[in-house]
CSV table of C-alpha atoms in Angstrom, one decimal:
chain,number,residue,atom,x,y,z
A,289,UNK,CA,0.0,0.0,0.0
A,290,UNK,CA,2.8,2.4,0.9
A,291,UNK,CA,4.6,1.7,-2.4
A,292,UNK,CA,1.4,2.4,-4.3
A,293,UNK,CA,0.9,5.7,-2.6
A,294,UNK,CA,4.5,6.7,-3.3
A,295,UNK,CA,4.0,5.9,-7.0
A,296,UNK,CA,0.7,7.8,-7.0
A,297,UNK,CA,2.2,10.9,-5.4
A,298,UNK,CA,5.1,10.9,-7.9
A,299,UNK,CA,2.6,10.7,-10.7
A,300,UNK,CA,1.1,14.0,-9.6
A,301,UNK,CA,4.3,15.8,-10.5
A,302,UNK,CA,4.4,14.2,-14.0
A,303,UNK,CA,1.2,15.5,-15.5
A,304,UNK,CA,1.4,16.1,-19.3
A,305,UNK,CA,1.0,19.6,-20.6
A,306,UNK,CA,-1.0,20.8,-23.6
A,307,UNK,CA,0.6,24.1,-24.4
A,308,UNK,CA,0.3,26.2,-21.2
A,309,UNK,CA,-2.9,24.4,-20.1
A,310,UNK,CA,-3.0,21.3,-17.9
A,311,UNK,CA,-4.3,18.1,-19.5
A,312,UNK,CA,-7.6,18.1,-17.6
A,313,UNK,CA,-8.5,14.6,-18.6
A,314,UNK,CA,-5.3,13.2,-17.1
A,315,UNK,CA,-5.8,15.2,-13.9
A,316,UNK,CA,-9.4,13.9,-13.7
A,317,UNK,CA,-8.1,10.3,-13.7
A,318,UNK,CA,-5.6,11.2,-11.0
A,319,UNK,CA,-8.5,12.7,-9.0
A,320,UNK,CA,-10.5,9.5,-9.2
A,321,UNK,CA,-7.4,7.5,-8.2
A,322,UNK,CA,-6.8,9.8,-5.3
A,323,UNK,CA,-10.4,9.3,-4.1
A,324,UNK,CA,-10.0,5.5,-4.2
A,325,UNK,CA,-6.4,5.2,-2.9
A,326,UNK,CA,-6.2,8.0,-0.4
A,327,UNK,CA,-9.7,9.1,0.7
A,328,UNK,CA,-11.5,5.8,0.8
A,329,UNK,CA,-9.0,4.1,3.2
A,330,UNK,CA,-9.3,7.2,5.5
A,331,UNK,CA,-13.1,7.2,5.3
A,332,UNK,CA,-13.3,3.4,6.0
A,333,UNK,CA,-11.2,3.9,9.2
A,334,UNK,CA,-13.7,6.6,10.3
A,335,UNK,CA,-16.6,4.2,10.0
A,336,UNK,CA,-17.9,5.2,6.5
A,337,UNK,CA,-19.4,2.4,4.6
A,338,UNK,CA,-18.6,1.6,1.0
A,339,UNK,CA,-22.2,2.2,0.1
A,340,UNK,CA,-22.1,5.7,1.6
A,341,UNK,CA,-18.8,6.5,-0.1
A,342,UNK,CA,-20.0,5.4,-3.5
A,343,UNK,CA,-23.2,7.3,-3.2
A,344,UNK,CA,-21.3,10.5,-2.2
A,345,UNK,CA,-19.1,10.4,-5.3
A,346,UNK,CA,-21.5,9.1,-7.9
A,347,UNK,CA,-21.1,11.3,-10.9
A,348,UNK,CA,-18.7,13.6,-9.1
A,349,UNK,CA,-15.8,15.1,-11.1
A,350,UNK,CA,-13.4,18.0,-10.6
A,351,UNK,CA,-14.9,21.5,-10.5
A,352,UNK,CA,-12.5,23.7,-12.3
A,353,UNK,CA,-14.5,26.9,-11.5
A,354,UNK,CA,-13.6,26.9,-7.8
A,355,UNK,CA,-11.0,29.5,-6.6
A,356,UNK,CA,-7.5,28.9,-5.3
A,357,UNK,CA,-6.9,25.7,-7.2
A,358,UNK,CA,-3.4,24.3,-7.7
A,359,UNK,CA,-3.4,21.6,-10.3
A,360,UNK,CA,-0.8,18.9,-10.0
A,361,UNK,CA,2.5,20.0,-11.4
A,362,UNK,CA,1.9,23.7,-10.9
A,363,UNK,CA,2.9,26.1,-8.1
A,364,UNK,CA,0.5,28.0,-5.9
A,365,UNK,CA,0.5,31.7,-6.8
A,366,UNK,CA,-1.2,34.7,-5.2
A,367,UNK,CA,-4.4,35.2,-7.4
A,368,UNK,CA,-4.5,38.5,-9.2
A,369,UNK,CA,-8.2,39.1,-8.6
A,370,UNK,CA,-10.1,38.8,-5.3
A,371,UNK,CA,-13.3,36.8,-5.5
A,372,UNK,CA,-14.2,36.7,-1.8
A,373,UNK,CA,-16.3,39.7,-0.7
A,374,UNK,CA,-14.9,39.7,2.8
A,375,UNK,CA,-11.5,40.8,1.5
A,376,UNK,CA,-12.4,43.3,-1.2
A,377,UNK,CA,-13.0,47.0,-1.0
A,378,UNK,CA,-14.4,47.7,2.5
A,379,UNK,CA,-17.2,50.0,1.5
A,380,UNK,CA,-18.6,47.5,-1.1
A,381,UNK,CA,-19.2,44.9,1.6
A,382,UNK,CA,-21.6,47.3,3.3
A,383,UNK,CA,-23.7,47.9,0.2
A,384,UNK,CA,-27.2,49.3,0.7
A,385,UNK,CA,-29.0,46.2,-0.5
A,386,UNK,CA,-27.2,43.8,1.8
A,387,UNK,CA,-27.5,45.9,4.9
A,388,UNK,CA,-31.2,46.9,4.4
A,389,UNK,CA,-32.2,43.4,3.4
A,390,UNK,CA,-30.5,41.6,6.3
A,391,UNK,CA,-32.0,44.2,8.7
A,392,UNK,CA,-35.6,44.1,7.3
A,393,UNK,CA,-35.9,40.3,7.2
A,394,UNK,CA,-34.0,40.1,10.5
A,395,UNK,CA,-36.6,42.0,12.3
A,396,UNK,CA,-39.3,39.7,10.9
A,397,UNK,CA,-37.2,36.7,12.1
A,398,UNK,CA,-36.7,38.3,15.5
A,399,UNK,CA,-40.5,38.3,16.0
A,400,UNK,CA,-41.1,34.9,14.4
A,401,UNK,CA,-38.4,33.1,16.3
A,402,UNK,CA,-38.4,35.1,19.6
A,403,UNK,CA,-38.8,32.0,21.7
A,404,UNK,CA,-35.9,30.1,20.2
A,405,UNK,CA,-33.7,33.2,20.3
A,406,UNK,CA,-34.5,33.8,23.9
A,407,UNK,CA,-33.9,30.2,24.9
A,408,UNK,CA,-30.5,30.2,23.1
A,409,UNK,CA,-29.5,33.5,24.7
A,410,UNK,CA,-30.4,32.1,28.2
A,411,UNK,CA,-28.3,29.0,27.5
A,412,UNK,CA,-25.3,30.5,25.8
A,413,UNK,CA,-25.2,34.1,26.7
A,414,UNK,CA,-25.1,35.1,23.1
A,415,UNK,CA,-27.6,37.9,22.2
A,416,UNK,CA,-30.3,37.0,19.7
A,417,UNK,CA,-29.5,40.0,17.6
A,418,UNK,CA,-25.9,38.6,17.0
A,419,UNK,CA,-27.3,35.2,16.0
A,420,UNK,CA,-29.6,36.9,13.6
A,421,UNK,CA,-26.8,38.9,12.1
A,422,UNK,CA,-24.8,35.7,11.3
A,423,UNK,CA,-27.8,33.8,10.1
A,424,UNK,CA,-28.7,36.7,7.7
A,425,UNK,CA,-25.2,37.0,6.4
A,426,UNK,CA,-24.6,33.3,5.9
A,427,UNK,CA,-27.8,32.2,4.2
A,428,UNK,CA,-30.3,35.1,4.1
A,429,UNK,CA,-32.1,33.4,7.0
A,430,UNK,CA,-32.3,30.2,5.0
A,431,UNK,CA,-33.7,31.8,1.9
A,432,UNK,CA,-30.6,31.8,-0.3
A,433,UNK,CA,-30.4,28.6,-2.4
A,434,UNK,CA,-27.2,26.5,-1.9
A,435,UNK,CA,-26.5,24.6,-5.1
A,436,UNK,CA,-23.0,23.2,-5.0
A,437,UNK,CA,-22.4,19.5,-4.5
A,438,UNK,CA,-20.5,19.3,-1.2
A,439,UNK,CA,-18.5,16.2,-2.2
A,440,UNK,CA,-17.5,17.8,-5.5
A,441,UNK,CA,-16.4,21.0,-3.8
A,442,UNK,CA,-14.5,19.4,-0.9
A,443,UNK,CA,-13.1,16.6,-3.2
A,444,UNK,CA,-11.8,19.2,-5.7
A,445,UNK,CA,-10.3,21.4,-3.0
A,446,UNK,CA,-8.9,18.5,-1.1
A,447,UNK,CA,-7.2,17.2,-4.2
A,448,UNK,CA,-5.8,20.4,-5.6
A,449,UNK,CA,-6.1,23.7,-3.7
A,450,UNK,CA,-3.9,26.0,-1.6
A,451,UNK,CA,-5.3,24.3,1.6
A,452,UNK,CA,-5.6,20.7,0.4
A,453,UNK,CA,-5.0,19.1,3.8
A,454,UNK,CA,-7.7,21.2,5.4
A,455,UNK,CA,-10.3,20.4,2.7
A,456,UNK,CA,-9.3,16.7,2.8
A,457,UNK,CA,-10.2,16.6,6.5
A,458,UNK,CA,-13.4,18.4,5.8
A,459,UNK,CA,-14.3,15.9,3.1
A,460,UNK,CA,-13.9,13.1,5.6
A,461,UNK,CA,-16.1,15.0,8.0
A,462,UNK,CA,-18.8,15.4,5.3
A,463,UNK,CA,-18.7,11.6,4.7
A,464,UNK,CA,-19.2,11.0,8.4
A,465,UNK,CA,-22.3,13.3,8.3
A,466,UNK,CA,-23.6,11.4,5.3
A,467,UNK,CA,-22.9,8.0,7.1
A,468,UNK,CA,-24.8,9.2,10.2
A,469,UNK,CA,-27.8,10.3,8.1
A,470,UNK,CA,-27.8,13.8,9.6
A,471,UNK,CA,-28.7,15.6,6.4
A,472,UNK,CA,-32.2,15.1,5.1
A,473,UNK,CA,-32.6,13.6,1.6
A,474,UNK,CA,-30.2,15.1,-0.9
A,475,UNK,CA,-29.3,18.1,1.3
A,476,UNK,CA,-25.6,17.7,1.1
A,477,UNK,CA,-25.2,20.9,-1.0
A,478,UNK,CA,-22.7,23.5,0.0
A,479,UNK,CA,-21.1,26.9,-0.7
A,480,UNK,CA,-18.1,27.1,-3.0
A,481,UNK,CA,-16.0,26.5,0.2
A,482,UNK,CA,-17.9,23.4,1.3
A,483,UNK,CA,-20.1,25.1,4.1
A,484,UNK,CA,-23.4,23.4,4.9
A,485,UNK,CA,-26.9,24.4,5.9
A,486,UNK,CA,-28.5,27.6,7.1
A,487,UNK,CA,-25.6,28.6,9.4
A,488,UNK,CA,-23.1,27.5,6.8
A,489,UNK,CA,-21.0,25.3,9.0
A,490,UNK,CA,-18.0,23.5,7.6
A,491,UNK,CA,-18.6,19.8,8.1
A,492,UNK,CA,-16.2,19.5,11.0
A,493,UNK,CA,-17.9,22.3,12.8
A,494,UNK,CA,-21.3,20.6,12.3
A,495,UNK,CA,-19.9,17.5,14.0
A,496,UNK,CA,-18.6,19.7,16.9
A,497,UNK,CA,-21.2,22.4,17.4
A,498,UNK,CA,-24.5,21.6,15.8
A,499,UNK,CA,-27.2,21.7,18.5
A,500,UNK,CA,-30.8,20.6,19.0
A,501,UNK,CA,-33.0,23.7,19.5
A,502,UNK,CA,-36.5,22.2,19.2
A,503,UNK,CA,-36.1,19.2,21.5
A,504,UNK,CA,-36.4,16.4,19.0
A,505,UNK,CA,-32.9,15.2,19.8
A,506,UNK,CA,-31.6,16.0,16.3
A,507,UNK,CA,-29.5,18.8,15.0
A,508,UNK,CA,-31.0,19.7,11.6
A,509,UNK,CA,-29.3,22.9,10.3
A,510,UNK,CA,-31.0,22.4,6.9
A,511,UNK,CA,-34.7,22.5,7.8
A,512,UNK,CA,-35.0,23.6,11.4
A,513,UNK,CA,-34.8,27.3,12.3
A,514,UNK,CA,-34.6,26.5,16.0
A,515,UNK,CA,-31.7,24.2,15.5
A,516,UNK,CA,-30.0,26.7,13.3
A,517,UNK,CA,-30.3,29.4,16.0
A,518,UNK,CA,-29.2,27.0,18.7
A,519,UNK,CA,-26.2,25.9,16.6
A,520,UNK,CA,-24.9,29.4,15.9
A,521,UNK,CA,-25.3,30.3,19.6
A,522,UNK,CA,-23.5,27.1,20.7
A,523,UNK,CA,-20.6,27.8,18.2
A,524,UNK,CA,-20.1,31.3,19.6
A,525,UNK,CA,-20.3,30.2,23.2
A,526,UNK,CA,-17.8,27.4,22.7
A,527,UNK,CA,-15.5,29.9,21.1
A,528,UNK,CA,-15.5,32.1,24.2
A,529,UNK,CA,-18.3,34.6,23.9
A,530,UNK,CA,-18.3,36.8,27.0
A,531,UNK,CA,-21.8,37.2,28.4
A,532,UNK,CA,-22.7,40.8,29.2
A,533,UNK,CA,-20.2,42.4,26.9
A,534,UNK,CA,-21.0,44.0,23.6
A,535,UNK,CA,-19.1,43.4,20.3
A,536,UNK,CA,-17.9,47.0,19.9
A,537,UNK,CA,-18.7,50.7,19.4
A,538,UNK,CA,-18.0,53.1,16.6
A,539,UNK,CA,-15.7,55.9,17.7
A,540,UNK,CA,-13.8,59.0,16.6
A,541,UNK,CA,-10.1,58.6,16.7
A,542,UNK,CA,-8.1,61.9,17.0
A,543,UNK,CA,-5.1,62.4,14.7
A,544,UNK,CA,-2.9,62.1,17.8
A,545,UNK,CA,-3.8,58.4,18.1
A,546,UNK,CA,-2.0,56.4,15.4
A,547,UNK,CA,-4.0,53.9,13.4
A,548,UNK,CA,-0.9,51.6,13.8
A,549,UNK,CA,-2.2,50.9,17.3
A,550,UNK,CA,-4.9,48.6,15.8
A,551,UNK,CA,-5.1,44.9,16.7
A,552,UNK,CA,-6.2,42.4,19.4
A,553,UNK,CA,-2.6,42.3,20.7
A,554,UNK,CA,-2.5,46.0,21.5
A,555,UNK,CA,-5.5,46.2,23.8
A,556,UNK,CA,-6.0,48.5,26.7
A,557,UNK,CA,-8.8,49.3,29.0
A,558,UNK,CA,-11.5,51.3,27.3
A,559,UNK,CA,-11.2,54.1,29.8
A,560,UNK,CA,-7.5,54.4,28.8
A,561,UNK,CA,-8.6,54.8,25.2
A,562,UNK,CA,-10.9,57.6,26.4
A,563,UNK,CA,-7.9,59.3,28.0
A,564,UNK,CA,-6.2,59.4,24.6
A,565,UNK,CA,-9.2,61.2,23.2
A,566,UNK,CA,-11.2,58.3,21.7
A,567,UNK,CA,-14.9,58.9,21.9
A,568,UNK,CA,-18.1,57.2,20.8
A,569,UNK,CA,-19.6,58.9,17.7
A,570,UNK,CA,-23.0,58.9,19.4
A,571,UNK,CA,-21.8,61.2,22.1
A,572,UNK,CA,-22.8,58.7,24.7
A,573,UNK,CA,-20.4,57.5,27.4
A,574,UNK,CA,-19.2,53.9,27.1
A,575,UNK,CA,-21.1,51.6,29.6
A,576,UNK,CA,-19.2,51.6,32.9
A,577,UNK,CA,-18.6,47.9,32.8
A,578,UNK,CA,-17.1,48.2,29.4
A,579,UNK,CA,-14.9,51.1,30.5
A,580,UNK,CA,-13.2,48.9,33.0
A,581,UNK,CA,-12.6,46.1,30.5
A,582,UNK,CA,-10.2,45.7,27.6
A,583,UNK,CA,-10.9,47.0,24.2
A,584,UNK,CA,-9.1,47.1,20.9
A,585,UNK,CA,-8.8,49.6,18.1
A,586,UNK,CA,-10.3,48.5,14.7
A,587,UNK,CA,-9.8,50.6,11.6
A,588,UNK,CA,-10.8,48.3,8.7
A,589,UNK,CA,-10.1,50.9,6.0
A,590,UNK,CA,-7.4,52.7,7.9
A,591,UNK,CA,-8.0,56.5,8.1
A,592,UNK,CA,-10.3,56.2,5.1
A,593,UNK,CA,-13.3,54.7,6.9
A,594,UNK,CA,-15.1,54.3,10.2
A,595,UNK,CA,-13.2,53.4,13.4
A,596,UNK,CA,-14.2,51.2,16.3
A,597,UNK,CA,-13.3,50.1,19.8
A,598,UNK,CA,-14.2,46.4,19.8
A,599,UNK,CA,-14.3,43.8,22.6
A,600,UNK,CA,-13.1,40.2,22.8
A,601,UNK,CA,-16.5,39.2,21.4
A,602,UNK,CA,-15.6,40.8,18.1
A,603,UNK,CA,-12.8,38.3,17.7
A,604,UNK,CA,-15.3,35.5,18.6
A,605,UNK,CA,-17.3,36.6,15.6
A,606,UNK,CA,-14.1,36.4,13.5
A,607,UNK,CA,-13.8,32.8,14.6
A,608,UNK,CA,-17.0,32.2,12.6
A,609,UNK,CA,-15.5,33.8,9.5
A,610,UNK,CA,-12.0,35.1,9.7
A,611,UNK,CA,-12.7,38.6,8.3
A,612,UNK,CA,-12.9,42.0,10.1
A,613,UNK,CA,-15.6,43.1,7.6
A,614,UNK,CA,-17.7,40.0,8.3
A,615,UNK,CA,-17.6,40.4,12.1
A,616,UNK,CA,-18.4,44.1,11.7
A,617,UNK,CA,-21.2,43.4,9.3
A,618,UNK,CA,-23.0,40.9,11.6
A,619,UNK,CA,-22.5,43.0,14.7
A,620,UNK,CA,-23.8,46.1,12.9
A,621,UNK,CA,-26.8,44.3,11.4
A,622,UNK,CA,-27.7,42.9,14.8
A,623,UNK,CA,-27.6,46.4,16.3
A,624,UNK,CA,-29.9,47.7,13.5
A,625,UNK,CA,-32.3,44.9,14.1
A,626,UNK,CA,-32.7,45.4,17.8
A,627,UNK,CA,-31.9,49.1,18.4
A,628,UNK,CA,-32.9,50.6,15.1
A,629,UNK,CA,-29.4,52.1,14.5
A,630,UNK,CA,-28.6,53.8,11.3
A,631,UNK,CA,-25.5,53.7,9.1
A,632,UNK,CA,-22.0,54.3,10.5
A,633,UNK,CA,-21.3,57.9,11.2
A,634,UNK,CA,-18.1,57.9,9.1
A,635,UNK,CA,-18.3,57.0,5.5
A,636,UNK,CA,-16.1,54.5,3.6
A,637,UNK,CA,-13.4,56.1,1.6
A,638,UNK,CA,-12.4,55.1,-1.9
A,639,UNK,CA,-9.8,52.5,-0.8
A,640,UNK,CA,-9.3,48.9,-1.8
A,641,UNK,CA,-9.7,47.5,-5.2
A,642,UNK,CA,-6.1,46.6,-5.8
A,643,UNK,CA,-5.2,43.2,-7.2
A,644,UNK,CA,-4.3,40.7,-4.5
A,645,UNK,CA,-1.0,40.1,-6.3
A,646,UNK,CA,-0.2,43.9,-5.9
A,647,UNK,CA,-0.9,43.8,-2.2
A,648,UNK,CA,1.2,40.7,-1.8
A,649,UNK,CA,4.2,42.5,-3.4
A,650,UNK,CA,3.8,45.2,-0.8
A,651,UNK,CA,3.6,42.7,2.0
A,652,UNK,CA,6.8,41.0,0.9
A,653,UNK,CA,8.5,44.3,0.8
A,654,UNK,CA,7.3,45.1,4.3
A,655,UNK,CA,8.4,41.7,5.5
A,656,UNK,CA,11.9,42.4,4.2
A,657,UNK,CA,11.9,45.5,6.4
A,658,UNK,CA,11.1,43.4,9.4
A,659,UNK,CA,7.3,44.0,9.6
A,660,UNK,CA,4.9,41.2,10.6
A,661,UNK,CA,2.1,41.5,8.0
A,662,UNK,CA,0.5,38.2,8.8
A,663,UNK,CA,1.7,36.5,5.7
A,664,UNK,CA,2.0,37.7,2.1
A,665,UNK,CA,-1.4,36.6,1.0
A,666,UNK,CA,-2.6,39.7,-0.7
A,667,UNK,CA,-5.2,40.5,1.9
A,668,UNK,CA,-5.2,43.7,3.9
A,669,UNK,CA,-5.7,42.3,7.4
A,670,UNK,CA,-5.0,44.3,10.5
A,671,UNK,CA,-1.3,43.2,10.6
A,672,UNK,CA,-0.8,44.5,7.1
A,673,UNK,CA,-2.7,47.7,7.8
A,674,UNK,CA,-0.8,48.7,10.9
A,675,UNK,CA,2.5,47.6,9.2
A,676,UNK,CA,1.8,50.1,6.5
A,677,UNK,CA,1.1,52.7,9.1
A,678,UNK,CA,4.4,52.0,10.9
A,679,UNK,CA,6.2,52.2,7.6
A,680,UNK,CA,4.6,55.5,6.8
A,681,UNK,CA,5.5,56.9,10.2
A,682,UNK,CA,9.1,55.7,9.8
A,683,UNK,CA,9.2,57.9,6.6
A,684,UNK,CA,7.9,60.9,8.5
A,685,UNK,CA,4.4,60.6,6.9
A,686,UNK,CA,1.0,60.5,8.6
A,687,UNK,CA,-0.1,57.0,9.0
A,688,UNK,CA,-3.2,56.1,6.9
A,689,UNK,CA,-2.9,52.3,7.4
A,690,UNK,CA,-4.3,50.9,4.1
A,691,UNK,CA,-2.5,49.7,0.9
A,692,UNK,CA,-3.0,52.2,-2.0
A,693,UNK,CA,-1.8,52.3,-5.6
A,694,UNK,CA,0.5,55.2,-4.9
A,695,UNK,CA,2.5,53.0,-2.5
A,696,UNK,CA,3.4,50.4,-5.2
A,697,UNK,CA,6.5,52.1,-6.4
A,698,UNK,CA,8.0,52.4,-2.9
A,699,UNK,CA,6.9,48.9,-1.7
A,700,UNK,CA,8.2,46.5,-4.3
């Protein structure tokens, strides 16, 4: 068996080329061999039957339309364009239709499922408005159709993607879900990333965090709104949601406070941020229990957008989807649903829109200078934003903390 796997792995590096394009037919054969020789033995050890395995992959082939694929015999490269909304231009993520739609339907859902939301909040400490924000963003409260075959998506990305090991593990988890009969009928459809059901759980997260919200001793995240609500709350609670604390507050940051102070590793008590001149945009005081606790500066568009003091709960939301914009969206929508809040006081500037490959070049330049940008992935996360700010300050410039086209010539 070991010899056969070695030969199989060597074959992956010897794929014939047709001009500059991979021979997709040859790669398809390797994919089918990989399923049989690598995935099936793993699945069998995890208790998956041959019948379940064959049913899962009946008619399944590689999906070449998925992002971040690395066909055998090629090198992973930073993609030029950005397909995932969470990492594009910040302002576009908060478009009028998305915000208003999630808020309007969320208020309807808050009334319709008040009992389930209250029960989950009592059990987990997670506010119902936060659960609604996630539910709305992930699946439009269960109204957005999910059409991808989960086994095709996870199989393709497990075989040839930038995170092949991760998706291979998720593929095994999906097979275990199918073996246990958790999903009703032909419900094993997923997002382009392999996420399942109304809360869009990755398969391994379903196995860990799916919860029964209606008392029938099942966790049905496909058809049951109560189970969906309970599962989202359980996920956040298990990831450290702090009962009684908010997720964050929009603030005004004076010019004397550098945007390079952003990040969860540079926290200080909120009352100490106040001493630096940071104030809530509403003019209200921070709640006293929040003033005594730690908060973190968040400036997702640098100086060209709204600023926030966030709490540890903000980073629990990021555990659900590792994006500052995602966590900010669901917290903001939740506040709009429950409190009737309007738009952020500060507008989003015209930033973002660079190719990921351009940002990656800047990141590598900053790394050579000794900055920790969080990896040269082409994504402007908080480590990249504040590194740009520190670089700007080292040049005697005012820190703006966001990659811009004008920086390309100096950061290359």
